[in-house]
DNA sequence: TGATGCATGTAATCCGTTACATGATTCA
DNA sequence: TGAATCATGTAACGGATTACATGCATCA
């Protein structure tokens, strides 16, 4: 899935600037299954505009740099339907963490613990993020279908991973800091 | 994590040819969190040999092409320890499936079902694979530590994903084919 | 007879990341 | 004063995939 499709898909939810799209991809809803940098987002947006799949509106801002707000066109929505109508490629999952755990006999014991704790921290961040997305969205109708499905998927997978690692830490004899409940 | 590290790490478990490494990465134990193609494996192996981190032994075979069997050296084991001693980079997960599900309003309903079923099939393949790795290994001592940890992680995560999608299929009103229990 | 498995390797190409350039404002 | 946020963009670079080349044996 190339960055053009990703941007076009995002723009069906709301109009946005390249800067905002990047933020959403790395902090928001999409962060745990999408990645893209400025170096790929800005060119992609320009191409989409050239092809008439999105419109651009330049806005001046007091005290801030000018920005370019992109919005999807009807042609863009049509094309997106076509781009999405292929059965998706298999998920790609790469984990240096698991590779290191596999070879843990080559690592110092404290390093193993650090790695597990770091992984756990990442997973919890993602989980909190997903839960925040759920709460932030007051109107349940807006979440129906797609977003709800994706959030639920992420939540169940991440929860399983967290439980597993918590259990392993206990086995390793690491004292568990009691976690504050999400407010 | 570059392909050189991956190959070197694999070779600590047993000696192997480039061809076998590729197979293990795509079918075996590592398949669900590692990827590498011939185009990256063969050059990596050559570099490792040049650096003295692995040895090469050429074997002629009757009726089959000659093969080059690689084995890790002591120097290789040392270097691997160093390469692994950095806290691993964050897992990378890219899912076209989730992106499509997010935008499912742009898809035909039957396409959504197909995508979920395909995803489910992939996940079940991986799960069966993990369970086979467990069974295949008669000697539990060989699995202790690293391998067992990784297998357990994969199993819990994949099981959660499968349950979630099975539930969703029921919601979508798709009749469930009873699955044969793994023999 | 044609596909598949075994087996190694290279060259072209692609896609994306990293790093850099620019610059005003706000917060500590 | 220095860092962070907002904001857009390009050029160089890197790393890996894809496709290609070769060739014998086996199985359907």
XYZ file of C-alpha atoms (C1' of nucleotides) in Angstrom:
422
model
C 0.000 0.000 0.000
C 1.712 3.183 -1.130
C 1.646 6.549 0.552
C -0.683 8.031 -2.060
C -3.440 5.585 -1.148
C -2.840 6.193 2.525
C -3.172 9.963 2.147
C -6.201 9.717 -0.090
C -7.858 7.364 2.376
C -7.149 9.637 5.280
C -8.575 12.634 3.447
C -11.949 10.899 3.148
C -12.352 11.394 6.899
C -11.584 15.119 6.886
C -9.583 17.732 5.046
C -6.070 18.209 6.315
C -2.566 19.468 5.649
C 0.448 17.275 5.030
C 1.697 18.166 8.455
C -1.527 17.021 10.087
C -1.582 13.765 8.142
C 1.913 12.962 9.366
C 0.845 13.643 12.950
C -2.190 11.392 12.656
C -0.100 8.610 11.171
C 2.391 8.710 14.019
C 0.306 9.709 17.004
C -3.329 9.135 16.209
C -5.665 6.424 15.199
C -3.467 4.966 12.490
C -0.195 4.950 14.371
C -0.024 1.271 15.136
C -0.455 -0.024 11.606
C 0.749 2.787 9.303
C 3.996 4.643 8.761
C 4.998 7.491 6.467
C 7.409 10.397 6.568
C 7.238 13.964 5.204
C 9.545 12.922 2.420
C 6.858 10.651 1.060
C 3.692 12.457 2.160
C 4.345 15.828 0.503
C 5.216 14.406 -2.915
C 2.214 12.073 -2.684
C -0.100 14.985 -1.966
C 1.285 16.933 -4.910
C 0.705 13.990 -7.204
C -2.836 13.502 -5.969
C -3.530 17.190 -6.649
C -2.048 16.968 -10.156
C -4.317 14.002 -10.894
C -7.360 15.907 -9.659
C -8.059 13.436 -6.862
C -7.745 16.127 -4.209
C -8.095 19.907 -4.151
C -5.691 22.316 -2.480
C -6.616 25.483 -0.647
C -3.884 27.773 0.595
C -4.542 29.432 3.907
C -2.604 32.233 5.481
C -2.280 32.147 9.226
C -1.337 34.917 11.649
C 1.906 34.045 13.389
C 2.125 30.643 11.761
C 3.391 29.546 8.363
C 0.931 29.399 5.529
C -0.619 26.017 5.062
C -2.101 23.985 2.261
C -5.332 22.255 3.108
C -6.128 19.220 0.999
C -9.602 17.814 0.427
C -10.705 14.752 -1.500
C -12.749 15.176 -4.689
C -15.469 12.918 -6.089
C -12.934 11.584 -8.566
C -10.667 10.836 -5.621
C -13.374 8.847 -3.856
C -14.016 6.841 -7.025
C -10.373 6.031 -7.525
C -9.962 5.099 -3.871
C -12.733 2.532 -4.260
C -10.786 1.002 -7.131
C -7.457 1.050 -5.306
C -9.033 -0.655 -2.316
C -10.920 -3.275 -4.292
C -7.960 -5.629 -4.412
C -7.706 -8.144 -1.598
C -5.179 -6.570 0.747
C -1.587 -7.795 0.906
C -0.652 -9.834 3.899
C 0.179 -7.906 7.052
C 3.819 -7.090 7.464
C 5.186 -7.494 10.932
C 8.831 -7.056 11.773
C 9.990 -7.389 15.323
C 13.564 -6.893 16.427
C 12.273 -7.478 19.912
C 11.174 -11.043 19.187
C 14.394 -11.734 17.324
C 16.412 -10.601 20.343
C 14.255 -12.630 22.691
C 14.821 -15.658 20.521
C 18.563 -15.172 20.930
C 18.395 -14.137 24.564
C 21.209 -16.500 25.508
C 23.555 -14.016 23.841
C 22.283 -11.156 25.978
C 22.964 -10.035 29.513
C 19.985 -10.899 31.796
C 19.386 -7.261 32.667
C 19.267 -6.444 28.980
C 16.505 -8.986 28.485
C 14.475 -7.393 31.256
C 15.050 -3.920 29.810
C 13.948 -5.074 26.379
C 10.752 -6.629 27.725
C 9.952 -3.546 29.778
C 10.550 -1.286 26.807
C 8.319 -3.423 24.629
C 5.653 -3.385 27.312
C 5.853 0.408 27.496
C 5.374 0.686 23.728
C 2.398 -1.649 23.771
C 0.773 0.230 26.651
C 1.247 3.518 24.860
C -0.539 2.121 21.819
C -3.311 0.677 23.965
C -3.880 3.957 25.824
C -3.906 5.662 22.479
C -6.632 3.394 21.164
C -8.722 3.879 24.282
C -8.331 7.624 23.994
C -9.568 7.453 20.413
C -12.666 5.640 21.677
C -13.371 8.124 24.446
C -12.589 11.208 22.406
C -15.274 10.228 20.001
C -18.478 11.179 21.790
C -20.760 10.378 18.897
C -20.893 6.583 18.593
C -22.442 6.840 15.149
C -19.224 8.340 13.825
C -17.368 5.278 14.992
C -19.751 2.700 13.648
C -18.361 0.264 11.107
C -14.766 0.817 10.097
C -13.189 2.749 12.960
C -14.833 0.622 15.614
C -13.693 -2.558 13.909
C -10.083 -1.394 13.691
C -9.971 -0.071 17.239
C -11.385 -3.344 18.540
C -8.868 -5.386 16.611
C -5.951 -3.373 17.935
C -7.287 -3.473 21.455
C -7.654 -7.240 21.589
C -4.275 -7.936 20.034
C -2.409 -5.436 22.203
C -4.177 -6.592 25.351
C -3.077 -10.162 24.682
C 0.516 -9.075 24.132
C 0.560 -6.993 27.308
C -0.837 -9.851 29.430
C 1.714 -12.228 28.030
C 4.657 -9.952 28.768
C 3.381 -9.102 32.233
C 3.293 -12.807 32.983
C 6.832 -13.212 31.691
C 8.107 -10.387 33.873
C 6.661 -12.123 36.909
C 8.433 -15.314 35.844
C 11.637 -13.318 35.565
C 11.104 -12.146 39.127
C 10.731 -8.484 38.255
C 8.640 -6.565 40.814
C 5.551 -5.138 39.164
C 4.917 -1.441 39.599
C 1.177 -1.044 40.157
C -0.220 0.742 37.142
C -2.520 3.695 37.627
C -5.900 3.078 36.057
C -6.579 5.191 32.976
C -8.459 8.293 34.055
C 17.733 -4.896 12.008
C 19.565 -5.634 8.793
C 19.697 -8.924 6.944
C 23.273 -9.602 8.034
C 22.251 -9.720 11.685
C 19.277 -11.871 10.835
C 21.408 -14.419 8.997
C 24.112 -14.445 11.649
C 21.492 -14.950 14.348
C 19.879 -17.783 12.474
C 23.219 -19.522 11.966
C 23.708 -19.740 15.741
C 20.934 -22.336 15.783
C 22.401 -24.552 13.071
C 24.505 -24.400 9.925
C 22.576 -23.768 6.754
C 22.639 -22.626 3.146
C 21.203 -19.337 1.894
C 18.364 -21.265 0.360
C 17.478 -22.894 3.674
C 17.638 -19.595 5.548
C 15.175 -18.083 3.109
C 12.836 -21.032 3.612
C 12.999 -20.758 7.395
C 12.307 -17.040 7.219
C 9.211 -17.525 5.122
C 7.836 -20.841 6.289
C 9.356 -21.707 9.612
C 9.681 -20.372 13.076
C 10.601 -16.830 12.063
C 8.005 -16.336 9.366
C 5.632 -14.160 11.294
C 8.105 -11.502 12.354
C 10.930 -11.597 9.803
C 11.239 -11.055 6.079
C 14.153 -11.252 3.656
C 14.631 -12.171 0.012
C 17.426 -13.949 -1.848
C 18.570 -10.602 -3.162
C 19.494 -9.565 0.344
C 20.400 -12.907 1.926
C 23.112 -14.021 -0.514
C 25.073 -10.748 -0.436
C 24.746 -10.683 3.365
C 26.177 -14.187 3.641
C 29.108 -13.251 1.400
C 29.878 -10.224 3.543
C 29.716 -12.252 6.732
C 32.158 -14.761 5.243
C 34.536 -11.978 4.148
C 34.512 -10.599 7.672
C 35.266 -14.021 9.118
C 32.016 -14.170 11.085
C 30.920 -17.334 9.311
C 32.697 -20.141 7.478
C 31.668 -21.593 4.128
C 31.853 -25.208 3.109
C 31.008 -26.173 -0.428
C 29.187 -29.462 -0.842
C 28.554 -31.333 -4.024
C 25.302 -33.192 -4.273
C 24.256 -35.958 -6.597
C 21.416 -34.806 -8.802
C 21.133 -31.463 -7.061
C 23.070 -28.231 -7.488
C 26.150 -27.748 -5.350
C 25.476 -25.909 -2.135
C 27.364 -23.652 0.229
C 26.868 -24.467 3.867
C 27.486 -21.573 6.238
C 28.400 -21.936 9.917
C 28.958 -19.277 12.545
C 32.443 -18.771 14.011
C 33.411 -17.717 17.529
C 34.112 -14.238 16.182
C 30.607 -14.295 14.727
C 29.068 -15.153 18.078
C 30.983 -12.316 19.740
C 29.919 -9.772 17.174
C 26.321 -10.946 17.355
C 26.327 -10.223 21.076
C 27.394 -6.657 20.323
C 24.899 -6.170 17.531
C 22.095 -7.368 19.781
C 23.119 -5.320 22.797
C 21.223 -2.240 21.659
C 17.644 -1.942 22.849
C 15.626 -3.144 19.872
C 13.818 -0.728 17.597
C 10.089 -0.529 17.940
C 8.106 -3.229 16.192
C 6.985 -2.337 12.722
C 3.502 -3.352 11.821
C 1.863 -2.438 8.547
C -1.607 -3.658 7.779
C -3.387 -2.994 4.532
C -6.156 -5.128 5.923
C -6.870 -2.767 8.815
C -6.641 0.224 6.508
C -9.242 -1.316 4.215
C -11.460 -2.212 7.137
C -11.240 1.354 8.331
C -12.506 2.513 4.948
C -15.005 -0.304 4.525
C -17.768 2.071 3.496
C -15.948 2.365 0.161
C -16.017 -1.372 -0.355
C -18.664 -3.816 -1.529
C -20.008 -5.843 1.437
C -18.872 -9.119 -0.085
C -15.389 -7.701 -0.441
C -15.304 -6.919 3.271
C -16.241 -10.505 4.083
C -13.617 -11.834 1.684
C -10.937 -9.629 3.219
C -11.805 -10.772 6.754
C -11.837 -14.411 5.709
C -8.499 -14.054 3.954
C -6.980 -12.386 6.994
C -8.377 -15.124 9.193
C -6.850 -17.754 6.939
C -3.435 -16.070 7.162
C -3.627 -15.856 10.941
C -4.658 -19.496 11.267
C -1.803 -20.564 9.020
C 0.640 -18.735 11.273
C -0.945 -20.216 14.386
C -0.817 -23.759 13.042
C 2.764 -23.102 12.107
C 3.661 -22.058 15.633
C 1.945 -25.094 17.108
C 3.778 -27.347 14.689
C 7.069 -25.832 15.791
C 6.140 -26.678 19.373
C 5.190 -30.277 18.583
C 8.042 -30.914 16.209
C 10.453 -30.151 18.978
C 10.369 -33.278 21.104
C 13.115 -32.178 23.425
C 11.680 -29.429 25.630
C 15.154 -28.417 26.785
C 15.936 -27.255 23.271
C 12.968 -24.923 23.419
C 13.651 -23.486 26.845
C 14.237 -19.765 27.051
C 14.233 -17.907 23.753
C 12.225 -20.089 21.384
C 9.544 -20.850 23.944
C 9.158 -17.162 24.764
C 8.756 -16.199 21.117
C 6.372 -19.029 20.303
C 4.225 -18.130 23.306
C 4.104 -14.479 22.330
C 3.015 -15.269 18.809
C 0.470 -17.766 19.983
C -1.274 -15.402 22.387
C -1.335 -12.493 19.953
C -2.571 -14.576 17.026
C -5.183 -16.339 19.139
C -6.601 -12.977 20.202
C -6.749 -11.777 16.613
C -8.453 -14.960 15.434
C -11.098 -14.804 18.172
C -11.829 -11.201 17.368
C -12.292 -11.833 13.667
C -14.400 -14.945 14.258
C -16.689 -12.821 16.387
C -16.906 -10.205 13.682
C -17.807 -12.794 11.048
C -20.688 -13.935 13.222
C -21.836 -10.320 13.505
C -21.686 -10.083 9.733
C -23.936 -13.131 9.533
C -21.406 -15.362 7.826
C -22.016 -19.050 8.489
C -19.036 -20.571 10.244
C -17.517 -23.652 8.737
C -16.664 -25.943 11.648
C -12.900 -26.165 11.796
C -11.264 -29.537 12.130
C -9.222 -29.764 15.289
C -5.500 -29.823 14.657
C -4.406 -33.417 14.581
C 5.563 -32.060 -21.052
C 5.287 -28.734 -17.826
C 5.455 -27.349 -13.111
C 7.918 -27.564 -8.808
C 11.957 -28.015 -5.803
C 16.778 -27.440 -5.162
C 20.435 -23.913 -5.411
C 23.190 -19.453 -6.232
C 23.719 -15.125 -7.694
C 23.387 -10.128 -9.933
C 21.455 -5.828 -11.878
C 17.937 -2.675 -12.197
C 14.706 -0.487 -9.956
C 11.716 1.185 -6.548
C 10.178 3.239 -2.496
C 10.927 5.423 1.298
C 13.780 7.532 5.033
C 17.163 10.898 6.628
C 18.987 15.036 6.613
C 18.895 19.523 5.292
C 16.948 24.331 4.328
C 13.860 28.061 6.009
C 11.481 30.904 9.472
C 8.145 32.899 12.768
C 6.126 32.186 17.418
C 5.543 30.540 21.982
C 6.862 28.466 26.225
C 10.204 27.327 29.905
C 18.202 31.799 25.265
C 17.111 27.601 23.595
C 13.791 24.200 22.506
C 9.470 22.940 20.613
C 5.484 23.603 17.452
C 3.772 24.830 13.159
C 4.617 24.199 8.146
C 6.478 22.852 3.409
C 9.590 20.954 0.604
C 13.905 18.635 -1.856
C 18.155 15.910 -2.616
C 20.933 12.278 -1.428
C 21.182 8.012 0.106
C 20.112 3.350 1.516
C 18.139 -0.965 1.711
C 15.574 -4.244 -0.003
C 12.554 -6.310 -3.626
C 11.827 -7.838 -8.352
C 13.087 -9.867 -12.169
C 16.263 -12.295 -14.586
C 19.852 -15.994 -15.675
C 21.086 -20.952 -15.230
C 20.271 -25.960 -14.883
C 19.240 -30.606 -13.327
C 15.844 -33.909 -11.150
C 11.428 -35.383 -9.957
C 6.572 -35.745 -9.984
C 1.960 -35.407 -12.074
